[in-house]
């Protein structure tokens, strides 16, 4: 995953031990082991640079604070038999988007960050690969037939989520 300012990348590697996490400056220099970062599947690095989001197993999202005690916490708890994938923190730092099979098919959901709060369904009829607009007021995702969809989000304690609308068909 890329750092917020694009100057570093963090990755998991089996160079020395299984799934060790490294960070590497992009302007040169060696990759160094990132002490204190558990070997989760890395998903995102918050825009403010304060958190790394990772996937623990197939169905739990965990956040690691990069300051303070650095103790990780569960942002989206595991549900047996349910997959979670493609998570991303909103640019304003208030939400985590992800797709999950909790409904029986892959749909896009939001989870308040840092929580607590209930999962909010965004897509209807399936969705994967959600990405945020830079101001956190719109979410894009792919429907099962490859159509790029758009959903307006109006901020608030519980966001006002617009109706998903198709933008264009892709070959994905």
Short mmCIF file of N, CA and C in Angstrom, two decimals:
data_model
loop_
_atom_site.label_atom_id
_atom_site.label_comp_id
_atom_site.label_asym_id
_atom_site.label_seq_id
_atom_site.Cartn_x
_atom_site.Cartn_y
_atom_site.Cartn_z
N UNK A 1 0.85 -1.19 0.00
CA UNK A 1 0.00 0.00 0.00
C UNK A 1 0.89 1.24 0.00
N UNK A 2 0.39 2.29 -0.62
CA UNK A 2 1.11 3.56 -0.71
C UNK A 2 0.86 4.42 0.51
N UNK A 3 1.87 5.17 0.93
CA UNK A 3 1.68 6.17 1.98
C UNK A 3 0.84 7.31 1.41
N UNK A 4 0.28 8.12 2.29
CA UNK A 4 -0.60 9.21 1.86
C UNK A 4 0.10 10.19 0.93
N UNK A 5 1.37 10.47 1.19
CA UNK A 5 2.09 11.44 0.36
C UNK A 5 2.82 10.78 -0.81
N UNK A 6 2.69 9.47 -0.96
CA UNK A 6 3.30 8.77 -2.08
C UNK A 6 4.80 8.59 -1.97
N UNK A 7 5.37 8.86 -0.81
CA UNK A 7 6.83 8.77 -0.65
C UNK A 7 7.31 7.39 -0.21
N UNK A 8 6.38 6.55 0.26
CA UNK A 8 6.75 5.22 0.74
C UNK A 8 5.73 4.19 0.28
N UNK A 9 6.15 2.95 0.33
CA UNK A 9 5.25 1.84 0.08
C UNK A 9 5.47 0.82 1.19
N UNK A 10 4.40 0.22 1.65
CA UNK A 10 4.48 -0.84 2.65
C UNK A 10 4.03 -2.13 1.99
N UNK A 11 4.69 -3.23 2.32
CA UNK A 11 4.37 -4.51 1.69
C UNK A 11 4.74 -5.66 2.62
N UNK A 12 4.12 -6.78 2.34
CA UNK A 12 4.38 -8.02 3.08
C UNK A 12 5.35 -8.85 2.25
N UNK A 13 6.32 -9.48 2.92
CA UNK A 13 7.34 -10.23 2.20
C UNK A 13 7.79 -11.42 3.05
N UNK A 14 8.24 -12.46 2.39
CA UNK A 14 8.77 -13.64 3.09
C UNK A 14 10.30 -13.66 3.03
N UNK A 15 10.93 -12.50 2.92
CA UNK A 15 12.37 -12.39 2.77
C UNK A 15 13.12 -13.08 3.91
N UNK A 16 12.73 -12.80 5.15
CA UNK A 16 13.44 -13.38 6.30
C UNK A 16 12.54 -14.33 7.10
N UNK A 17 11.35 -13.88 7.35
CA UNK A 17 10.38 -14.71 8.06
C UNK A 17 9.06 -14.62 7.31
N UNK A 18 8.16 -15.54 7.57
CA UNK A 18 6.89 -15.59 6.87
C UNK A 18 6.09 -14.31 7.08
N UNK A 19 5.72 -13.66 5.99
CA UNK A 19 4.82 -12.49 5.99
C UNK A 19 5.27 -11.33 6.87
N UNK A 20 6.53 -11.00 6.82
CA UNK A 20 7.04 -9.83 7.54
C UNK A 20 6.64 -8.58 6.76
N UNK A 21 6.32 -7.49 7.47
CA UNK A 21 5.92 -6.25 6.82
C UNK A 21 7.13 -5.32 6.71
N UNK A 22 7.30 -4.75 5.51
CA UNK A 22 8.40 -3.84 5.24
C UNK A 22 7.84 -2.50 4.78
N UNK A 23 8.65 -1.47 4.91
CA UNK A 23 8.34 -0.18 4.30
C UNK A 23 9.58 0.28 3.55
N UNK A 24 9.34 0.90 2.42
CA UNK A 24 10.45 1.32 1.56
C UNK A 24 10.20 2.72 1.04
N UNK A 25 11.19 3.62 1.22
CA UNK A 25 11.07 4.94 0.64
C UNK A 25 11.25 4.85 -0.87
N UNK A 26 10.46 5.61 -1.63
CA UNK A 26 10.51 5.51 -3.08
C UNK A 26 11.61 6.36 -3.70
N UNK A 27 12.20 7.24 -2.93
CA UNK A 27 13.28 8.07 -3.45
C UNK A 27 14.63 7.38 -3.36
N UNK A 28 14.65 6.13 -2.98
CA UNK A 28 15.89 5.40 -2.78
C UNK A 28 15.98 4.90 -1.37
N UNK A 29 16.87 4.00 -1.16
CA UNK A 29 17.03 3.42 0.17
C UNK A 29 16.47 2.01 0.21
N UNK A 30 16.86 1.31 1.25
CA UNK A 30 16.48 -0.09 1.38
C UNK A 30 15.12 -0.24 2.06
N UNK A 31 14.48 -1.35 1.76
CA UNK A 31 13.27 -1.72 2.48
C UNK A 31 13.68 -2.19 3.86
N UNK A 32 12.98 -1.72 4.88
CA UNK A 32 13.31 -2.12 6.25
C UNK A 32 12.08 -2.74 6.89
N UNK A 33 12.32 -3.71 7.77
CA UNK A 33 11.22 -4.35 8.48
C UNK A 33 10.51 -3.30 9.31
N UNK A 34 9.18 -3.34 9.27
CA UNK A 34 8.36 -2.37 9.98
C UNK A 34 7.95 -3.00 11.30
N UNK A 35 8.72 -2.73 12.30
CA UNK A 35 8.49 -3.32 13.63
C UNK A 35 7.14 -2.88 14.18
N UNK A 36 6.41 -3.81 14.74
CA UNK A 36 5.14 -3.50 15.37
C UNK A 36 3.95 -3.58 14.44
N UNK A 37 4.17 -3.79 13.15
CA UNK A 37 3.06 -3.92 12.22
C UNK A 37 2.82 -5.41 11.99
N UNK A 38 1.68 -5.93 12.44
CA UNK A 38 1.39 -7.35 12.23
C UNK A 38 1.33 -7.68 10.74
N UNK A 39 1.57 -8.92 10.42
CA UNK A 39 1.64 -9.36 9.02
C UNK A 39 0.27 -9.63 8.43
N UNK A 40 -0.60 -8.64 8.49
CA UNK A 40 -1.89 -8.75 7.85
C UNK A 40 -1.72 -8.54 6.36
N UNK A 41 -2.74 -8.90 5.60
CA UNK A 41 -2.77 -8.51 4.19
C UNK A 41 -3.04 -7.01 4.20
N UNK A 42 -2.09 -6.22 3.78
CA UNK A 42 -2.23 -4.77 3.82
C UNK A 42 -3.24 -4.32 2.78
N UNK A 43 -4.15 -3.44 3.18
CA UNK A 43 -5.22 -2.98 2.30
C UNK A 43 -5.11 -1.49 1.98
N UNK A 44 -4.78 -0.65 2.98
CA UNK A 44 -4.76 0.79 2.76
C UNK A 44 -3.94 1.47 3.84
N UNK A 45 -3.50 2.67 3.52
CA UNK A 45 -2.77 3.54 4.44
C UNK A 45 -3.58 4.82 4.48
N UNK A 46 -4.05 5.23 5.65
CA UNK A 46 -4.95 6.38 5.74
C UNK A 46 -4.31 7.64 5.16
N UNK A 47 -5.16 8.55 4.62
CA UNK A 47 -4.67 9.77 3.97
C UNK A 47 -3.92 10.68 4.94
N UNK A 48 -4.27 10.60 6.24
CA UNK A 48 -3.57 11.43 7.22
C UNK A 48 -2.29 10.75 7.71
N UNK A 49 -2.00 9.56 7.21
CA UNK A 49 -0.77 8.85 7.55
C UNK A 49 -0.77 8.22 8.93
N UNK A 50 -1.90 8.21 9.62
CA UNK A 50 -1.94 7.74 11.00
C UNK A 50 -2.26 6.26 11.17
N UNK A 51 -2.82 5.61 10.13
CA UNK A 51 -3.28 4.23 10.28
C UNK A 51 -2.95 3.39 9.05
N UNK A 52 -2.76 2.10 9.29
CA UNK A 52 -2.68 1.12 8.22
C UNK A 52 -3.85 0.16 8.43
N UNK A 53 -4.55 -0.13 7.34
CA UNK A 53 -5.69 -1.03 7.37
C UNK A 53 -5.25 -2.37 6.80
N UNK A 54 -5.58 -3.44 7.49
CA UNK A 54 -5.20 -4.76 7.02
C UNK A 54 -6.33 -5.76 7.16
N UNK A 55 -6.18 -6.84 6.45
CA UNK A 55 -7.17 -7.92 6.50
C UNK A 55 -6.55 -9.07 7.27
N UNK A 56 -7.23 -9.50 8.33
CA UNK A 56 -6.77 -10.62 9.14
C UNK A 56 -7.63 -11.82 8.77
N UNK A 57 -7.05 -12.78 8.07
CA UNK A 57 -7.85 -13.90 7.59
C UNK A 57 -8.73 -13.44 6.45
N UNK A 58 -9.81 -14.17 6.22
CA UNK A 58 -10.69 -13.85 5.09
C UNK A 58 -11.84 -12.93 5.47
N UNK A 59 -12.04 -12.67 6.79
CA UNK A 59 -13.27 -11.99 7.12
C UNK A 59 -13.18 -10.97 8.26
N UNK A 60 -12.02 -10.39 8.48
CA UNK A 60 -11.89 -9.39 9.54
C UNK A 60 -10.97 -8.27 9.06
N UNK A 61 -11.35 -7.02 9.34
CA UNK A 61 -10.49 -5.88 9.01
C UNK A 61 -9.94 -5.31 10.30
N UNK A 62 -8.63 -5.08 10.30
CA UNK A 62 -7.91 -4.63 11.48
C UNK A 62 -7.17 -3.34 11.15
N UNK A 63 -7.17 -2.41 12.10
CA UNK A 63 -6.49 -1.13 11.94
C UNK A 63 -5.31 -1.09 12.90
N UNK A 64 -4.15 -0.64 12.38
CA UNK A 64 -2.95 -0.48 13.20
C UNK A 64 -2.62 1.01 13.27
N UNK A 65 -2.72 1.63 14.46
CA UNK A 65 -2.31 3.02 14.62
C UNK A 65 -0.79 3.10 14.48
N UNK A 66 -0.29 4.12 13.81
CA UNK A 66 1.15 4.25 13.60
C UNK A 66 1.81 5.15 14.64
N UNK A 67 1.05 5.56 15.65
CA UNK A 67 1.60 6.32 16.76
C UNK A 67 0.95 5.81 18.05
N UNK A 68 1.36 6.37 19.16
CA UNK A 68 0.82 5.93 20.45
C UNK A 68 1.31 4.53 20.76
N UNK A 69 0.43 3.71 21.34
CA UNK A 69 0.85 2.36 21.71
C UNK A 69 0.91 1.41 20.51
N UNK A 70 0.37 1.82 19.37
CA UNK A 70 0.42 1.01 18.16
C UNK A 70 -0.36 -0.28 18.23
N UNK A 71 -1.24 -0.39 19.23
CA UNK A 71 -2.01 -1.62 19.39
C UNK A 71 -3.14 -1.67 18.36
N UNK A 72 -3.16 -2.75 17.58
CA UNK A 72 -4.17 -2.88 16.53
C UNK A 72 -5.55 -3.13 17.14
N UNK A 73 -6.59 -2.77 16.39
CA UNK A 73 -7.95 -3.03 16.83
C UNK A 73 -8.79 -3.45 15.63
N UNK A 74 -9.85 -4.20 15.91
CA UNK A 74 -10.73 -4.70 14.87
C UNK A 74 -11.70 -3.60 14.45
N UNK A 75 -11.72 -3.31 13.15
CA UNK A 75 -12.64 -2.31 12.61
C UNK A 75 -13.90 -2.97 12.08
N UNK A 76 -13.75 -4.15 11.48
CA UNK A 76 -14.87 -4.94 10.98
C UNK A 76 -14.65 -6.36 11.49
N UNK A 77 -15.48 -6.81 12.43
CA UNK A 77 -15.28 -8.13 13.01
C UNK A 77 -15.56 -9.26 12.02
N UNK A 78 -14.93 -10.39 12.27
CA UNK A 78 -15.12 -11.58 11.44
C UNK A 78 -16.51 -12.16 11.64
N UNK A 79 -17.05 -12.68 10.56
CA UNK A 79 -18.29 -13.44 10.58
C UNK A 79 -17.98 -14.78 9.94
N UNK A 80 -18.17 -15.89 10.66
CA UNK A 80 -17.82 -17.20 10.10
C UNK A 80 -18.47 -17.44 8.73
N UNK A 81 -17.65 -17.90 7.79
CA UNK A 81 -18.14 -18.23 6.46
C UNK A 81 -18.38 -17.04 5.54
N UNK A 82 -18.02 -15.84 5.99
CA UNK A 82 -18.26 -14.62 5.21
C UNK A 82 -16.92 -14.02 4.81
N UNK A 83 -16.76 -13.68 3.54
CA UNK A 83 -15.54 -13.05 3.06
C UNK A 83 -15.64 -11.54 3.04
N UNK A 84 -14.50 -10.90 3.27
CA UNK A 84 -14.36 -9.44 3.16
C UNK A 84 -13.16 -9.20 2.26
N UNK A 85 -13.24 -8.20 1.39
CA UNK A 85 -12.14 -7.94 0.48
C UNK A 85 -12.16 -6.48 0.04
N UNK A 86 -11.05 -6.04 -0.53
CA UNK A 86 -10.92 -4.74 -1.19
C UNK A 86 -11.37 -3.57 -0.32
N UNK A 87 -10.81 -3.50 0.88
CA UNK A 87 -11.20 -2.42 1.79
C UNK A 87 -10.36 -1.18 1.55
N UNK A 88 -10.95 -0.03 1.88
CA UNK A 88 -10.27 1.24 1.68
C UNK A 88 -10.85 2.26 2.66
N UNK A 89 -9.98 3.08 3.24
CA UNK A 89 -10.43 4.15 4.13
C UNK A 89 -10.84 5.36 3.29
N UNK A 90 -11.90 6.03 3.73
CA UNK A 90 -12.33 7.23 3.00
C UNK A 90 -11.27 8.32 3.17
N UNK A 91 -11.13 9.21 2.18
CA UNK A 91 -10.15 10.28 2.29
C UNK A 91 -10.34 11.17 3.52
N UNK A 92 -11.59 11.35 3.97
CA UNK A 92 -11.83 12.17 5.17
C UNK A 92 -11.61 11.39 6.46
N UNK A 93 -11.30 10.09 6.35
CA UNK A 93 -10.98 9.28 7.52
C UNK A 93 -12.18 8.85 8.36
N UNK A 94 -13.39 9.01 7.86
CA UNK A 94 -14.58 8.71 8.66
C UNK A 94 -15.19 7.34 8.37
N UNK A 95 -14.80 6.69 7.25
CA UNK A 95 -15.45 5.45 6.83
C UNK A 95 -14.45 4.46 6.26
N UNK A 96 -14.80 3.21 6.34
CA UNK A 96 -14.08 2.15 5.64
C UNK A 96 -15.07 1.52 4.67
N UNK A 97 -14.69 1.44 3.41
CA UNK A 97 -15.52 0.75 2.42
C UNK A 97 -14.90 -0.63 2.18
N UNK A 98 -15.74 -1.60 1.86
CA UNK A 98 -15.27 -2.95 1.57
C UNK A 98 -16.38 -3.71 0.88
N UNK A 99 -16.01 -4.83 0.25
CA UNK A 99 -17.06 -5.71 -0.23
C UNK A 99 -17.08 -6.95 0.64
N UNK A 100 -18.26 -7.50 0.80
CA UNK A 100 -18.46 -8.65 1.67
C UNK A 100 -19.57 -9.52 1.12
N UNK A 101 -19.49 -10.80 1.46
CA UNK A 101 -20.53 -11.76 1.07
C UNK A 101 -21.51 -12.02 2.20
N UNK A 102 -21.60 -11.11 3.16
CA UNK A 102 -22.48 -11.31 4.31
C UNK A 102 -23.94 -11.51 3.90
N UNK A 103 -24.35 -10.94 2.77
CA UNK A 103 -25.73 -11.09 2.29
C UNK A 103 -25.94 -12.32 1.43
N UNK A 104 -24.84 -13.02 1.13
CA UNK A 104 -24.91 -14.19 0.26
C UNK A 104 -24.27 -13.92 -1.09
N UNK A 105 -24.19 -12.65 -1.49
CA UNK A 105 -23.45 -12.26 -2.69
C UNK A 105 -22.59 -11.06 -2.34
N UNK A 106 -21.62 -10.76 -3.17
CA UNK A 106 -20.70 -9.66 -2.88
C UNK A 106 -21.41 -8.32 -3.04
N UNK A 107 -21.43 -7.54 -1.97
CA UNK A 107 -22.02 -6.19 -1.96
C UNK A 107 -21.01 -5.22 -1.36
N UNK A 108 -21.21 -3.94 -1.61
CA UNK A 108 -20.36 -2.88 -1.05
C UNK A 108 -20.99 -2.37 0.24
N UNK A 109 -20.14 -2.23 1.26
CA UNK A 109 -20.59 -1.76 2.58
C UNK A 109 -19.68 -0.64 3.07
N UNK A 110 -20.21 0.16 4.00
CA UNK A 110 -19.45 1.15 4.74
C UNK A 110 -19.49 0.79 6.21
N UNK A 111 -18.40 1.05 6.89
CA UNK A 111 -18.31 0.87 8.33
C UNK A 111 -17.76 2.17 8.90
N UNK A 112 -18.41 2.76 9.93
CA UNK A 112 -17.87 3.99 10.51
C UNK A 112 -16.47 3.75 11.07
N UNK A 113 -15.61 4.74 10.92
CA UNK A 113 -14.27 4.64 11.48
C UNK A 113 -14.02 5.82 12.40
N UNK A 114 -13.49 5.62 13.59
CA UNK A 114 -13.00 4.36 14.12
C UNK A 114 -14.07 3.47 14.74
N UNK A 115 -15.31 3.85 14.65
CA UNK A 115 -16.39 3.06 15.23
C UNK A 115 -16.78 3.65 16.56
N UNK A 116 -17.70 3.09 17.25
CA UNK A 116 -18.50 1.94 16.81
C UNK A 116 -19.57 2.38 15.83
N UNK A 117 -20.27 1.42 15.32
CA UNK A 117 -21.37 1.71 14.41
C UNK A 117 -21.71 0.52 13.57
N UNK A 118 -22.88 0.57 13.00
CA UNK A 118 -23.37 -0.54 12.20
C UNK A 118 -22.89 -0.45 10.76
N UNK A 119 -22.77 -1.59 10.15
CA UNK A 119 -22.44 -1.70 8.72
C UNK A 119 -23.61 -1.11 7.92
N UNK A 120 -23.28 -0.36 6.86
CA UNK A 120 -24.27 0.26 6.00
C UNK A 120 -24.10 -0.29 4.59
N UNK A 121 -25.19 -0.76 4.00
CA UNK A 121 -25.15 -1.29 2.64
C UNK A 121 -25.18 -0.15 1.64
N UNK A 122 -24.27 -0.21 0.66
CA UNK A 122 -24.19 0.82 -0.37
C UNK A 122 -24.75 0.32 -1.69
N UNK A 123 -24.31 -0.86 -2.12
CA UNK A 123 -24.73 -1.38 -3.42
C UNK A 123 -26.03 -2.16 -3.30
N UNK A 124 -26.64 -2.36 -4.44
CA UNK A 124 -27.79 -3.26 -4.51
C UNK A 124 -27.63 -4.05 -5.80
N UNK A 125 -27.70 -5.34 -5.70
CA UNK A 125 -27.50 -6.16 -6.90
C UNK A 125 -26.06 -6.56 -7.11
N UNK A 126 -25.20 -6.39 -6.12
CA UNK A 126 -23.81 -6.83 -6.21
C UNK A 126 -22.85 -5.69 -6.44
N UNK A 127 -21.61 -5.90 -5.98
CA UNK A 127 -20.57 -4.89 -6.18
C UNK A 127 -19.22 -5.33 -5.68
N UNK A 128 -18.18 -4.87 -6.35
CA UNK A 128 -16.79 -5.11 -5.96
C UNK A 128 -15.95 -3.87 -6.29
N UNK A 129 -14.73 -3.85 -5.79
CA UNK A 129 -13.71 -2.86 -6.12
C UNK A 129 -14.15 -1.42 -5.88
N UNK A 130 -14.67 -1.12 -4.72
CA UNK A 130 -15.10 0.24 -4.39
C UNK A 130 -13.90 1.17 -4.26
N UNK A 131 -14.04 2.38 -4.79
CA UNK A 131 -13.02 3.43 -4.70
C UNK A 131 -13.70 4.75 -4.38
N UNK A 132 -13.04 5.54 -3.54
CA UNK A 132 -13.58 6.83 -3.09
C UNK A 132 -13.22 7.97 -4.03
N UNK A 133 -14.12 8.93 -4.16
CA UNK A 133 -13.77 10.21 -4.76
C UNK A 133 -12.92 10.96 -3.74
N UNK A 134 -12.06 11.84 -4.16
CA UNK A 134 -11.09 12.50 -3.28
C UNK A 134 -11.72 13.28 -2.12
N UNK A 135 -12.97 13.73 -2.27
CA UNK A 135 -13.61 14.49 -1.19
C UNK A 135 -14.54 13.64 -0.32
N UNK A 136 -14.54 12.33 -0.53
CA UNK A 136 -15.35 11.37 0.24
C UNK A 136 -16.85 11.50 0.02
N UNK A 137 -17.27 12.22 -1.01
CA UNK A 137 -18.70 12.43 -1.23
C UNK A 137 -19.28 11.53 -2.31
N UNK A 138 -18.47 10.62 -2.82
CA UNK A 138 -18.96 9.70 -3.84
C UNK A 138 -18.13 8.43 -3.79
N UNK A 139 -18.79 7.32 -4.03
CA UNK A 139 -18.12 6.02 -4.06
C UNK A 139 -18.42 5.37 -5.40
N UNK A 140 -17.39 4.81 -6.02
CA UNK A 140 -17.53 4.12 -7.30
C UNK A 140 -17.30 2.64 -7.07
N UNK A 141 -17.98 1.80 -7.82
CA UNK A 141 -17.75 0.35 -7.73
C UNK A 141 -18.21 -0.31 -9.02
N UNK A 142 -17.81 -1.57 -9.18
CA UNK A 142 -18.22 -2.35 -10.34
C UNK A 142 -19.37 -3.27 -9.96
N UNK A 143 -20.40 -3.28 -10.80
CA UNK A 143 -21.51 -4.22 -10.61
C UNK A 143 -21.10 -5.57 -11.20
N UNK A 144 -21.85 -6.65 -10.93
CA UNK A 144 -21.48 -7.97 -11.45
C UNK A 144 -21.37 -8.04 -12.98
N UNK A 145 -22.09 -7.19 -13.71
CA UNK A 145 -22.00 -7.23 -15.17
C UNK A 145 -20.89 -6.30 -15.71
N UNK A 146 -20.08 -5.73 -14.81
CA UNK A 146 -18.97 -4.88 -15.22
C UNK A 146 -19.32 -3.42 -15.41
N UNK A 147 -20.51 -3.01 -15.02
CA UNK A 147 -20.89 -1.60 -15.12
C UNK A 147 -20.27 -0.81 -13.98
N UNK A 148 -19.64 0.32 -14.33
CA UNK A 148 -19.11 1.22 -13.30
C UNK A 148 -20.29 1.97 -12.72
N UNK A 149 -20.43 1.87 -11.39
CA UNK A 149 -21.54 2.50 -10.68
C UNK A 149 -21.02 3.66 -9.84
N UNK A 150 -21.92 4.59 -9.53
CA UNK A 150 -21.60 5.74 -8.70
C UNK A 150 -22.71 5.91 -7.65
N UNK A 151 -22.29 6.22 -6.42
CA UNK A 151 -23.24 6.48 -5.34
C UNK A 151 -22.81 7.77 -4.65
N UNK A 152 -23.73 8.74 -4.57
CA UNK A 152 -23.46 9.97 -3.83
C UNK A 152 -23.60 9.70 -2.34
N UNK A 153 -22.69 10.30 -1.56
CA UNK A 153 -22.72 10.18 -0.11
C UNK A 153 -22.72 11.58 0.49
N UNK A 154 -23.72 11.86 1.29
CA UNK A 154 -23.77 13.14 1.97
C UNK A 154 -23.40 12.88 3.43
N UNK A 155 -22.40 13.63 3.93
CA UNK A 155 -21.89 13.36 5.27
C UNK A 155 -22.91 13.57 6.37
N UNK A 156 -22.60 12.95 7.49
CA UNK A 156 -23.42 13.05 8.68
C UNK A 156 -23.08 11.90 9.60
N UNK A 157 -23.70 11.87 10.77
CA UNK A 157 -23.45 10.76 11.69
C UNK A 157 -23.72 9.43 11.00
N UNK A 158 -24.81 9.37 10.27
CA UNK A 158 -25.08 8.25 9.37
C UNK A 158 -25.21 8.90 8.00
N UNK A 159 -24.34 8.55 7.05
CA UNK A 159 -24.38 9.26 5.78
C UNK A 159 -25.68 9.02 5.02
N UNK A 160 -26.10 10.03 4.31
CA UNK A 160 -27.25 9.91 3.42
C UNK A 160 -26.69 9.32 2.13
N UNK A 161 -27.09 8.10 1.82
CA UNK A 161 -26.57 7.38 0.67
C UNK A 161 -27.56 7.47 -0.47
N UNK A 162 -27.09 8.00 -1.59
CA UNK A 162 -27.94 8.13 -2.76
C UNK A 162 -28.21 6.78 -3.42
N UNK A 163 -28.98 6.80 -4.46
CA UNK A 163 -29.29 5.60 -5.23
C UNK A 163 -28.14 5.31 -6.19
N UNK A 164 -27.63 4.07 -6.22
CA UNK A 164 -26.57 3.75 -7.17
C UNK A 164 -27.02 4.01 -8.61
N UNK A 165 -26.14 4.64 -9.38
CA UNK A 165 -26.48 4.92 -10.78
C UNK A 165 -25.34 4.43 -11.68
N UNK A 166 -25.70 3.87 -12.82
CA UNK A 166 -24.68 3.38 -13.75
C UNK A 166 -23.99 4.54 -14.46
N UNK A 167 -22.68 4.41 -14.64
CA UNK A 167 -21.92 5.43 -15.37
C UNK A 167 -21.58 4.95 -16.79
N UNK A 168 -20.99 3.76 -16.88
CA UNK A 168 -20.62 3.21 -18.18
C UNK A 168 -20.29 1.73 -18.01
N UNK A 169 -20.28 1.01 -19.08
CA UNK A 169 -19.98 -0.43 -19.07
C UNK A 169 -18.50 -0.63 -19.29
N UNK A 170 -17.89 -1.53 -18.54
CA UNK A 170 -16.48 -1.86 -18.71
C UNK A 170 -16.37 -3.28 -19.24
N UNK A 171 -15.16 -3.70 -19.51
CA UNK A 171 -14.91 -5.09 -19.92
C UNK A 171 -14.37 -5.91 -18.75
N UNK A 172 -14.46 -5.34 -17.57
CA UNK A 172 -13.95 -6.02 -16.37
C UNK A 172 -14.96 -7.03 -15.86
#
